[in-house]
Short mmCIF file of C-alpha atoms in Angstrom, two decimals:
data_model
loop_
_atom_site.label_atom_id
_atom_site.label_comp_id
_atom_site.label_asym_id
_atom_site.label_seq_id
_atom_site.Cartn_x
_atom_site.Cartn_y
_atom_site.Cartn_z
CA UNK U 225 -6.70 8.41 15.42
CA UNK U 226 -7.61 7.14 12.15
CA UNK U 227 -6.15 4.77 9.72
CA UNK U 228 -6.08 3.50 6.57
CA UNK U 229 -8.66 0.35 7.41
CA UNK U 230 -11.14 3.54 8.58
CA UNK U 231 -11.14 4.72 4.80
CA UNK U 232 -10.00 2.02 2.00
CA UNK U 233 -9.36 -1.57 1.11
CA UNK U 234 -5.98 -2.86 -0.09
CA UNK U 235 -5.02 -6.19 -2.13
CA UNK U 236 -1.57 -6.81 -2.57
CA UNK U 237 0.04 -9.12 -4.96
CA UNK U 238 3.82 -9.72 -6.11
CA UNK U 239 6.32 -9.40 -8.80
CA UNK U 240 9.30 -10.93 -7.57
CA UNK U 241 10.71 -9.67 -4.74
CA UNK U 242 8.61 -6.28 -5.04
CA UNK U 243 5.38 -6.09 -2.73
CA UNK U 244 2.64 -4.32 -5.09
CA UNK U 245 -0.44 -2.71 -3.05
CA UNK U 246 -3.25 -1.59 -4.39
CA UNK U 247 -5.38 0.96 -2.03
CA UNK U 248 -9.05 1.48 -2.90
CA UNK U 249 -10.22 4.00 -0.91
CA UNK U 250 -14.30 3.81 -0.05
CA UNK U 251 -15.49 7.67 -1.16
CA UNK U 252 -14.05 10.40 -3.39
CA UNK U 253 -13.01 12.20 -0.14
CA UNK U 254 -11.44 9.22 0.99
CA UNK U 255 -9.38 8.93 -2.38
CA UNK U 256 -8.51 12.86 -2.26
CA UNK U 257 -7.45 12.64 1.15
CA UNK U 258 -5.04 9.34 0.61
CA UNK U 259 -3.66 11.01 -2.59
CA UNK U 260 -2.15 13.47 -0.29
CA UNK U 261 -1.08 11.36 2.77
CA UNK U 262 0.22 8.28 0.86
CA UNK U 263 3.21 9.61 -0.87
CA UNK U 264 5.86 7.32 -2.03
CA UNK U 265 8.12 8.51 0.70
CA UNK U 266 4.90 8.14 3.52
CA UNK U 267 4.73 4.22 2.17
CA UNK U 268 8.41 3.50 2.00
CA UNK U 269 8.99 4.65 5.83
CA UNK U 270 5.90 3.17 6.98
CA UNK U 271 7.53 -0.44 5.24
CA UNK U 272 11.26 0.31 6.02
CA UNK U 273 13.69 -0.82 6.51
CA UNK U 274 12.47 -4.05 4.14
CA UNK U 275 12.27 -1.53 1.07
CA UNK U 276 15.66 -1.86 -1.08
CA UNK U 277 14.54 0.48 -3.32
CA UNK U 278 12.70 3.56 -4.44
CA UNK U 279 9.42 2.77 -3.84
CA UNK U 280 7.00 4.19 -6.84
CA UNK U 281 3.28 5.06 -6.74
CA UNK U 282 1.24 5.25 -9.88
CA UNK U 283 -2.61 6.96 -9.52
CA UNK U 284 -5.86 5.29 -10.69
CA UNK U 285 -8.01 8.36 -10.91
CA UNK U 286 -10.59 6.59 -13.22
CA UNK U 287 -11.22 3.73 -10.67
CA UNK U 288 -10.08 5.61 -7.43
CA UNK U 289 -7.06 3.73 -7.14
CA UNK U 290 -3.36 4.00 -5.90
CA UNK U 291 -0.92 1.47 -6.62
CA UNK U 292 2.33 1.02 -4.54
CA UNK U 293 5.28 -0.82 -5.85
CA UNK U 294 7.85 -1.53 -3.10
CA UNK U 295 11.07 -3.22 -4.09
CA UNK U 296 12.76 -5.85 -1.83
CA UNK U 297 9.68 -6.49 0.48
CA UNK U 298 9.00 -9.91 -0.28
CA UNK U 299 12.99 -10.93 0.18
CA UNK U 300 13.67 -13.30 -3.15
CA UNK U 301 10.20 -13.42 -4.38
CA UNK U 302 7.87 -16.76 -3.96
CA UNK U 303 10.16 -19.03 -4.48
CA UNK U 304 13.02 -17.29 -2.76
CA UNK U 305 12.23 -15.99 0.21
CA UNK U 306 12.14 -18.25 3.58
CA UNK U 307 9.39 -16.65 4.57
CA UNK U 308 5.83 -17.86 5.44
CA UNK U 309 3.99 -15.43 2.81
CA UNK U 310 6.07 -15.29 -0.01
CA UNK U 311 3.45 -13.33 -2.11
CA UNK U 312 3.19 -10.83 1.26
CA UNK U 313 -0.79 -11.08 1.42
CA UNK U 314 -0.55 -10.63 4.79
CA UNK U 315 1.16 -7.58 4.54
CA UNK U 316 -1.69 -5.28 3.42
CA UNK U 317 -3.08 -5.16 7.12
CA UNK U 318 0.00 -3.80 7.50
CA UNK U 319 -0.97 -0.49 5.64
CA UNK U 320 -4.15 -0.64 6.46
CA UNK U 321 -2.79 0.25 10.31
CA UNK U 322 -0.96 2.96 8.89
CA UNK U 323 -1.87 5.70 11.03
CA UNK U 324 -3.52 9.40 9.31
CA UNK U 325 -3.42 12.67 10.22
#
């Protein structure tokens, strides 16, 4: 079974406590393909239950580009949460492993 790591790259960054990813995937078919599979909905399961919010995706057609804003991930932010990676870097592998169909 395939997974995101097979067809894109992902950086992630922060705003607060929201988690943003932003999926690049490697080919045109690639980027068709994760237009369809990486719905809002897909992303906010695949993260719950940390997601407090809607979860909102915005397409990058011109650069091939999906960007993922997930509220609540990061719990307080930088300076708020008591976790190790406050600006959730780390948590981009944890899309990439998402599984595809």
């Amino acid at each position: 079974m395939r997974t995101v790591d097979d067809v894109a790259d992902v950086r992630t960054g922060d705003k607060g406590d929201t988690l943003i990813l932003a999926v690049f995937p490697r080919t045109d078919e690639h980027y068709e393909l994760l237009t369809r599979v990486l719905t809002a909905d897909a992303v906010a399961s695949h993260f719950a239950p940390s997601v407090t919010g809607p979860v909102r995706r915005s397409e990058m057609p011109l650069v091939s580009g999906l960007v993922f804003e997930l509220p609540g991930v990061l719990g307080g932010g930088v300076t708020g949460s008591p976790v190790l990676d406050g600006h959730g870097k780390c948590l981009s592998y944890h899309l990439l492993g998402m599984r595809l169909p």
